[in-house]
Short mmCIF file of C-alpha atoms and ligand atoms in Angstrom, two decimals:
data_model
loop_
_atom_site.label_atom_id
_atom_site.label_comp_id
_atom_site.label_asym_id
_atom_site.label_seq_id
_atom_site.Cartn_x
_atom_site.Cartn_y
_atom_site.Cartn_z
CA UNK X 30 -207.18 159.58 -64.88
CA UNK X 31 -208.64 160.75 -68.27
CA UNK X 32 -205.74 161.56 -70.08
CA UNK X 33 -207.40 161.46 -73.63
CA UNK X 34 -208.79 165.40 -72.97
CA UNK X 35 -207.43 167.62 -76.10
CA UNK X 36 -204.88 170.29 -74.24
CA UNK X 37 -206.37 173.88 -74.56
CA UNK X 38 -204.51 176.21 -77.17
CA UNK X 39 -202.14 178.62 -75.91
CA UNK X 40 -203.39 181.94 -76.70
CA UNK X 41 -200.39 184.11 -75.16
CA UNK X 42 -201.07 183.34 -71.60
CA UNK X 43 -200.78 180.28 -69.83
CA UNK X 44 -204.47 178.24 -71.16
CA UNK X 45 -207.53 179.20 -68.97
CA UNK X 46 -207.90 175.60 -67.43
CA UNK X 47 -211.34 174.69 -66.36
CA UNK X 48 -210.68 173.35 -62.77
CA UNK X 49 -213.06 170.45 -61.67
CA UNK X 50 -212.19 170.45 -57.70
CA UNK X 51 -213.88 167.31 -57.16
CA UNK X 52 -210.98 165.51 -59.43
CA UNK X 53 -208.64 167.17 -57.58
CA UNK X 54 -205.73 164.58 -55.68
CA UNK X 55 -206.51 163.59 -52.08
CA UNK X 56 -203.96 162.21 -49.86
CA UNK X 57 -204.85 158.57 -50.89
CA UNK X 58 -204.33 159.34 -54.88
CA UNK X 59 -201.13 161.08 -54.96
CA UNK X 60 -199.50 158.10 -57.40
CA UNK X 61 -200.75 158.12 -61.23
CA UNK X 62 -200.31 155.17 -63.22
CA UNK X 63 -198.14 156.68 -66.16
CA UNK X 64 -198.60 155.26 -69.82
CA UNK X 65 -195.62 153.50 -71.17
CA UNK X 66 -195.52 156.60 -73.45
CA UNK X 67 -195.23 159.00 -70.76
CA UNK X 68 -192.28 157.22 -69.36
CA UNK X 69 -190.73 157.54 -72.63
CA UNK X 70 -191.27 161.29 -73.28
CA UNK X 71 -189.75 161.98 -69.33
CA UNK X 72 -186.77 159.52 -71.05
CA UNK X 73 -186.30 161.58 -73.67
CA UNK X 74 -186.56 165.18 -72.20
CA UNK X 75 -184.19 163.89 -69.26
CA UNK X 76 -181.34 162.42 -71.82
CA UNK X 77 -181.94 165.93 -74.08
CA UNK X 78 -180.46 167.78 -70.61
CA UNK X 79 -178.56 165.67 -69.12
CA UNK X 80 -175.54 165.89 -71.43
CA UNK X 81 -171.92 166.99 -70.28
CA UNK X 82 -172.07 170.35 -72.90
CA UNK X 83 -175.13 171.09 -71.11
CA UNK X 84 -174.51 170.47 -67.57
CA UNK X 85 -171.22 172.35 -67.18
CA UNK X 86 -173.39 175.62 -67.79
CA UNK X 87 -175.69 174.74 -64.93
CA UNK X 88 -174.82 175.80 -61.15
CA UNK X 89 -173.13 173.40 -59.33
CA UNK X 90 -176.28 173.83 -56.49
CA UNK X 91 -178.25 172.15 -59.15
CA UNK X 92 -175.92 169.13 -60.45
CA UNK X 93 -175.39 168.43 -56.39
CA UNK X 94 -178.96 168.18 -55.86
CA UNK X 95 -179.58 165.99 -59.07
CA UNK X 96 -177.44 163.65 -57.31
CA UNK X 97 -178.85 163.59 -54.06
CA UNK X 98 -182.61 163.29 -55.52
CA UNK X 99 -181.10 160.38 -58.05
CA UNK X 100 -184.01 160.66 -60.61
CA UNK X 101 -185.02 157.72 -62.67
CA UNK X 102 -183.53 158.67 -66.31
CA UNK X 103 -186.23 156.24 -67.64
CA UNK X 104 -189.37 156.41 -65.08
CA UNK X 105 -191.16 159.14 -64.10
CA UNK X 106 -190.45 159.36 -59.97
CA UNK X 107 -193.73 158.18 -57.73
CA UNK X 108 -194.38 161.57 -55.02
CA UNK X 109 -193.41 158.91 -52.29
CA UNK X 110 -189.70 158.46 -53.78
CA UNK X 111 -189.59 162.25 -54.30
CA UNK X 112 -190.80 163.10 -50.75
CA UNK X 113 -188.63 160.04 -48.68
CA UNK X 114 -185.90 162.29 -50.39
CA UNK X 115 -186.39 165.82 -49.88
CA UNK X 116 -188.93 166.30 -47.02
CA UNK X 117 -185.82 164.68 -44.32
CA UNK X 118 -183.70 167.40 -45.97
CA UNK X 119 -185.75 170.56 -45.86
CA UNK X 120 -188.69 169.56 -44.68
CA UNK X 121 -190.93 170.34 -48.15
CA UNK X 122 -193.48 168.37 -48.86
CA UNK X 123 -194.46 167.55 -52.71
CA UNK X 124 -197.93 167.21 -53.40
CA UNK X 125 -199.95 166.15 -56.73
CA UNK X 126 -202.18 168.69 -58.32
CA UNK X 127 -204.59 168.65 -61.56
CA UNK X 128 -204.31 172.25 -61.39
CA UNK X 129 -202.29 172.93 -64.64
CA UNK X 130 -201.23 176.21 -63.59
CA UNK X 131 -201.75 177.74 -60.27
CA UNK X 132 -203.02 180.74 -59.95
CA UNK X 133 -200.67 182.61 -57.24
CA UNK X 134 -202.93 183.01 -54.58
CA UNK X 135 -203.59 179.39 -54.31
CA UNK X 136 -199.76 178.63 -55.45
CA UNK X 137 -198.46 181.01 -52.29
CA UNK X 138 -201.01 179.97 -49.38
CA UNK X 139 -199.25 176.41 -50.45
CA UNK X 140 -195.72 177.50 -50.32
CA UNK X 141 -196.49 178.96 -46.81
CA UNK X 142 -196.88 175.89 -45.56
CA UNK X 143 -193.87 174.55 -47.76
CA UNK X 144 -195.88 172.55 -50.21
CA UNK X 145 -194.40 172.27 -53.52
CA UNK X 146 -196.93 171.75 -55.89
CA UNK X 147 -196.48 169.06 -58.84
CA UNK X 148 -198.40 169.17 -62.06
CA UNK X 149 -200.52 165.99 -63.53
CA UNK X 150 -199.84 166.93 -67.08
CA UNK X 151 -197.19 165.93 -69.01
CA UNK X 152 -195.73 168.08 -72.01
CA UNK X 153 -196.48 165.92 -75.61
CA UNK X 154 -193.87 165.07 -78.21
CA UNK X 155 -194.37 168.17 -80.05
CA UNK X 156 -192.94 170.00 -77.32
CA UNK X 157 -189.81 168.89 -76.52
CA UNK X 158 -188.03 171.55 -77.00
CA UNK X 159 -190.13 173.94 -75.72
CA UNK X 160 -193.42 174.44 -74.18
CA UNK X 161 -195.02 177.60 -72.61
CA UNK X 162 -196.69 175.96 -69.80
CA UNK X 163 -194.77 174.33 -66.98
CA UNK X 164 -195.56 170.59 -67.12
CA UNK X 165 -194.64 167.67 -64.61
CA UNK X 166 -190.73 167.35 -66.22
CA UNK X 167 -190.85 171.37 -65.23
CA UNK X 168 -191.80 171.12 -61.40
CA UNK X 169 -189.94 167.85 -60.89
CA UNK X 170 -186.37 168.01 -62.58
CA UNK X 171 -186.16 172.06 -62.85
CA UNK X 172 -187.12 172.90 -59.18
CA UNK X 173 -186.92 169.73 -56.98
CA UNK X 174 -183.11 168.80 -56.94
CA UNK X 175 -182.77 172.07 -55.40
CA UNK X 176 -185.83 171.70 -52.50
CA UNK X 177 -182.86 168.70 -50.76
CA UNK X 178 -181.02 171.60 -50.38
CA UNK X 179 -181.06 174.45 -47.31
CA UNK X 180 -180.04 177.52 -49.73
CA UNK X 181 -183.05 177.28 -51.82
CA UNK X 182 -185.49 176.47 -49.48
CA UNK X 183 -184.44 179.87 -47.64
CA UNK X 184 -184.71 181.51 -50.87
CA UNK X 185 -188.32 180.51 -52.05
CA UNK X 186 -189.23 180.99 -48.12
CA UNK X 187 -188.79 184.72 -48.70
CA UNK X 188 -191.79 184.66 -51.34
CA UNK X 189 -195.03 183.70 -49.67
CA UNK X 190 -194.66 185.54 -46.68
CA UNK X 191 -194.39 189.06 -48.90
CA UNK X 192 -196.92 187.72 -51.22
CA UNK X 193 -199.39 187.13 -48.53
CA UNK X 194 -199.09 190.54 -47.15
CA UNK X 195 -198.69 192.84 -50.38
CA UNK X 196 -201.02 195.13 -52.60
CA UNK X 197 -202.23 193.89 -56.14
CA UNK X 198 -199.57 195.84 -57.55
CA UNK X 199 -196.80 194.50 -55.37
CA UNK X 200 -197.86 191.09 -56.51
CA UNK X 201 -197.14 191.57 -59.26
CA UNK X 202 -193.64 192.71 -58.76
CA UNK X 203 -193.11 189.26 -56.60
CA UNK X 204 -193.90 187.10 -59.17
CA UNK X 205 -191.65 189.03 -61.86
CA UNK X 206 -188.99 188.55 -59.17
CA UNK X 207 -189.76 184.95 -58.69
CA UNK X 208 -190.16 184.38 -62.42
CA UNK X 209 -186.91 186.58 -62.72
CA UNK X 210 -184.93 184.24 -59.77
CA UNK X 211 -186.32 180.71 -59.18
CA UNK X 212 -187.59 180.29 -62.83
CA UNK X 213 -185.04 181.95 -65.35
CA UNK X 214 -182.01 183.64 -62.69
CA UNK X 215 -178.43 183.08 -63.69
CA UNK X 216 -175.55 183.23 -61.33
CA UNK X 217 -171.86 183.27 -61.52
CA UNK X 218 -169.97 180.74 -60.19
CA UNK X 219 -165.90 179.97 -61.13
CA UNK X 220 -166.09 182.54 -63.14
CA UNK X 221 -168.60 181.52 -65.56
CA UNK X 222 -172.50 182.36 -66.16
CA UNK X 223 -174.27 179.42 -64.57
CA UNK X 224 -177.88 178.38 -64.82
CA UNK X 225 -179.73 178.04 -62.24
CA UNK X 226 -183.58 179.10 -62.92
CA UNK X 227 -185.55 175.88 -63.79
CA UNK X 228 -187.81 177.45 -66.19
CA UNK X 229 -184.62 177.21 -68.39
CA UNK X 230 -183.10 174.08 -67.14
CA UNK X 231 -186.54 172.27 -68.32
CA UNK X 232 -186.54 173.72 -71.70
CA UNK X 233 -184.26 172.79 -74.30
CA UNK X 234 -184.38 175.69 -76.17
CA UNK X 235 -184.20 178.23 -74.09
CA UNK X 236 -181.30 176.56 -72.28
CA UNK X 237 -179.14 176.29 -75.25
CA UNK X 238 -180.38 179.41 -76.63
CA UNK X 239 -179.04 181.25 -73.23
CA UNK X 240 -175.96 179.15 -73.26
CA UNK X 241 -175.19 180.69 -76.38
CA UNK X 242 -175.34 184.23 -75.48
CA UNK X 243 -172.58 183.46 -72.91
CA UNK X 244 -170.55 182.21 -75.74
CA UNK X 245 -171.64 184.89 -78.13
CA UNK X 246 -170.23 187.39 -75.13
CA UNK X 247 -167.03 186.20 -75.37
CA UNK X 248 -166.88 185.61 -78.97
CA UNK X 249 -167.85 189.06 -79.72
CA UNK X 250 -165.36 190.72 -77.33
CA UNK X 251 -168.12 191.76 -74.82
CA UNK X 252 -167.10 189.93 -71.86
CA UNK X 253 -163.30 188.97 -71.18
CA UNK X 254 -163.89 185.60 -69.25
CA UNK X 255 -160.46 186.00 -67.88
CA UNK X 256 -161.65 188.74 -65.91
CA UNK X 257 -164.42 189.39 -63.19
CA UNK X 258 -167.62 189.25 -65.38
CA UNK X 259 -169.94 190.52 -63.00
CA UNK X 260 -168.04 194.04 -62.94
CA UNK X 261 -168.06 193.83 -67.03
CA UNK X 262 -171.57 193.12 -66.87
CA UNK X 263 -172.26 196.19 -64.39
CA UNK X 264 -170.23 198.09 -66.28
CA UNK X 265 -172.16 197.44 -69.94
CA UNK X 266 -175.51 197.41 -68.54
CA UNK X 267 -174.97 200.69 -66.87
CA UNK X 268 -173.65 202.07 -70.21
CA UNK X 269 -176.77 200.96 -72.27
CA UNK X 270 -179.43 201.76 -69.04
CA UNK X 271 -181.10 204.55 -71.63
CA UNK X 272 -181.48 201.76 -74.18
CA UNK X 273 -182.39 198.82 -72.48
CA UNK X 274 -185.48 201.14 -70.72
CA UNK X 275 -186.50 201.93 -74.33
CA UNK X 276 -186.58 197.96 -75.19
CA UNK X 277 -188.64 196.94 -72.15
CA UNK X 278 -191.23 199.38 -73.05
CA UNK X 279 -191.35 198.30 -76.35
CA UNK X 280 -191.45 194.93 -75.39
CA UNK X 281 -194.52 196.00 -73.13
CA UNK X 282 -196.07 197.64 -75.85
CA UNK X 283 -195.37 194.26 -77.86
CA UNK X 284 -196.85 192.20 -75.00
CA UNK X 285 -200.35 194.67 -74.83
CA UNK X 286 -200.56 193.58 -78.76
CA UNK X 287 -200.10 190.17 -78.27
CA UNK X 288 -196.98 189.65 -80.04
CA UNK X 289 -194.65 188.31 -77.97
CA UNK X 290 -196.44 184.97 -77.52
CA UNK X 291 -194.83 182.54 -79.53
CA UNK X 292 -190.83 181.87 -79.17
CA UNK X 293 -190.56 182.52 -82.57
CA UNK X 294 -192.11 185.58 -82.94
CA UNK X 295 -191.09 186.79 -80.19
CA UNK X 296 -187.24 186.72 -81.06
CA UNK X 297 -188.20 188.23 -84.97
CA UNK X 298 -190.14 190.90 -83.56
CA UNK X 299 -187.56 191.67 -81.30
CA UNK X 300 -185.25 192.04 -83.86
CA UNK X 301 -187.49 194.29 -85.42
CA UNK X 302 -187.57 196.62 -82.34
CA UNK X 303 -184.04 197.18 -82.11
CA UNK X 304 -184.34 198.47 -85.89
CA UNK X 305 -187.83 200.33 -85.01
CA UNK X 306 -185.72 202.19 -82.48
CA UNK X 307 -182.84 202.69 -84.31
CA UNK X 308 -180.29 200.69 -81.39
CA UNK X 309 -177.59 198.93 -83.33
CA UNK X 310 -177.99 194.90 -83.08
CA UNK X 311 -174.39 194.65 -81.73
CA UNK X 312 -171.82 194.08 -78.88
CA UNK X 313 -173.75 193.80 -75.68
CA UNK X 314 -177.25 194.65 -76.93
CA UNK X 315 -176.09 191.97 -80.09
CA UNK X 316 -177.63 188.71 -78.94
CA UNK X 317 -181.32 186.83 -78.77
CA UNK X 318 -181.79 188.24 -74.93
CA UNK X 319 -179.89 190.87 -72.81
CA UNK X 320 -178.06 189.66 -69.80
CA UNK X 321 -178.36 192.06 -67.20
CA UNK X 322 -177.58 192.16 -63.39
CA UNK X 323 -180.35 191.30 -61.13
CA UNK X 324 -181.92 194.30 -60.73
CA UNK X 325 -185.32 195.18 -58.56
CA UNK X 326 -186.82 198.50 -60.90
CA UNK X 327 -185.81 196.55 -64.48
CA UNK X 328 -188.23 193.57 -63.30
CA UNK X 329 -190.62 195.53 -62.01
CA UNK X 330 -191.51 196.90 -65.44
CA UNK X 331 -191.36 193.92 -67.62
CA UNK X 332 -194.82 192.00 -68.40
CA UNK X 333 -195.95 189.91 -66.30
CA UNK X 334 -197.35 187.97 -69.19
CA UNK X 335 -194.39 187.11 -71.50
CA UNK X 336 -194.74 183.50 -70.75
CA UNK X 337 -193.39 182.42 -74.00
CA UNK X 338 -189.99 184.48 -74.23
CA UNK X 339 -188.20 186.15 -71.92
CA UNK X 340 -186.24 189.45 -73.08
CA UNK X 341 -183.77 189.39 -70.78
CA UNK X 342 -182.01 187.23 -68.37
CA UNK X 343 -180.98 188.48 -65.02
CA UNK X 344 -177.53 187.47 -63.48
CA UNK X 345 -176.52 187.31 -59.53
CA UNK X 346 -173.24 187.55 -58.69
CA UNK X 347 -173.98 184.86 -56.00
CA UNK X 348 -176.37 183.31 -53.63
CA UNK X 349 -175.96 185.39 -51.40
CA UNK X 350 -176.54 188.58 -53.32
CA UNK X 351 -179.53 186.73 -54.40
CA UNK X 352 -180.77 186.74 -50.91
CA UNK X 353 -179.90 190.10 -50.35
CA UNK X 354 -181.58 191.77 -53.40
CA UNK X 355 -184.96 189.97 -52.77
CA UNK X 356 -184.79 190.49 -49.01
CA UNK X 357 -184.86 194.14 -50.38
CA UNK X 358 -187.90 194.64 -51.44
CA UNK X 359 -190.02 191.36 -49.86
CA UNK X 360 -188.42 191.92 -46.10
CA UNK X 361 -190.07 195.44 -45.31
CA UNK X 362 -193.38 193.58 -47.37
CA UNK X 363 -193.22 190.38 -45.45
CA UNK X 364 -192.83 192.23 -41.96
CA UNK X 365 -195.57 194.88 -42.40
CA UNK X 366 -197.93 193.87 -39.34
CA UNK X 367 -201.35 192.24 -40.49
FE1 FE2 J 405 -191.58 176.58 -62.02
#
């Protein structure tokens, strides 16, 4: 493998990768030999999550399938380990790619056929807290302790059947609402916020950074954690509908100038839209990102694009609501005849 290539800027948008197909893994070279330096960076990232303050915020769904995939803390896992564990469980199968980033036709034909796709590339050390593009510690510890379990294999079944079937704009819905779900959902569980989208569980920052709206909401008298949250949550978002509509579309107008590509800039210029459109920075609307409830129309019109920060986090009140809101618009999409 020639690891020595310099990785493409990030412009915005996940890096145009130039794809040579004839490097691409074949059944017979699904292991890499990992440098003793790329051990150490999978070390690192996996201590930097797995700490008790951090855990507790994370769905229980995840933490039980941590412990039934029993990760390495110090060696990056070879696919045979990963697949002797999961593929007797739910029947996935975890293949190597070189593909950086998939795009989604190629990404869903796979996940018909229940192939989880697993970067080659590893995040560097000047990403550790963060990076933009989903790397190897992404697929592997964000999504795969939950493909030993039944739940979640039901619930990324529902994608690829819709996708296969839908118009270019429907796509494009679908992936918000994967992005929205698998990647960066929330759910409640024991009366708490819980993580459970791996885009966030695989990135420092944006874990703790979510982590600390749900303490800001209780700090700032927004949610009462002694009472049902969900039905506070309703109950807020409903009351600021008229303003959070405003923000997405100035967050899409952001997005068409290019501004909401770095995590940094994102969160300052977001700042300055809530001044820009005169909504006080306070009480539900007063944190870095809006919780909202999961909600089919919000997703729908947020970019596609924001790659780099997400405006708002969306919050089931359980699995099974989960199920039920994406069944609603990818069952009548998925069962449309060919
Ligand atoms: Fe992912």
């Amino acid at each position: 493998m020639d690891k020595k290539q310099n990785p493409p800027a990030y412009t915005g948008d996940i890096a145009v990768q130039r794809i040579d197909r004839a490097r691409e893994y074949t059944a017979e070279t699904q292991e890499i030999d990992f440098t003793e330096e790329q051990h150490a960076i999978w070390a690192d990232l996996f201590a930097g999550i797995h700490r008790p303050y951090l855990l507790e915020h994370l769905c229980r769904e995840f933490i039980h399938g941590l412990d039934l995939l029993q990760l390495d803390p110090q060696r990056i896992p070879t696919l045979a380990y990963l697949n002797e564990r999961i593929q007797p469980r739910t029947g996935w199968r975890i293949e190597r790619t070189i593909v950086r980033y998939t795009p989604a036709d190629d990404w869903y034909i796979k996940f018909a056929r229940r192939n989880f796709l697993v970067t080659d590339y590893l995040r560097t050390r000047d990403q550790m807290e963060f990076t933009p593009e989903p790397d190897m510690f992404h697929d592997i510890f964000g999504h795969l302790p939950y493909l030993t379990q039944d739940f979640y294999a039901r619930i990324e079944d529902k994608f690829a059947p819709a996708y296969l079937k839908a118009t270019p704009e429907e796509k494009e819905v679908i992936k918000r609402l994967a992005w929205y779900s698998t990647e960066f959902g929330l759910v409640i569980e024991d009366g708490r916020f819980k993580v459970f989208g791996a885009g966030t569980i695989s990135g420092r920052s944006e874990l703790s950074n979510t982590i600390m709206e749900f303490y800001r909401l209780g700090r700032d008298n927004v949610i009462d954690y002694r009472g049902n949250i969900f039905a506070q949550l309703q109950d807020h978002y409903q009351t600021h509908k008229a303003d959070i509509n405003r923000i997405v579309a100035g967050v899409n107008e952001l997005h068409q100038r290019g501004q909401m590509s770095s995590q940094e800039q994102g969160w300052n210029v977001v700042h300055a839209l809530y001044r820009q459109l005169e909504i006080a920075h306070d009480g539900y609307l007063g944190g870095e990102v809006i919780l909202a409830p999961f909600d089919v129309d919000t997703i729908a019109q947020i970019p596609k694009t924001v790659y780099a920060f997400n405006p708002m986090f969306f919050v089931c009140e359980s699995f099974d609501q989960m199920d039920a809101l994406l069944d609603s618009y990818l069952k009548p999409i998925a069962l449309r005849s060919p």
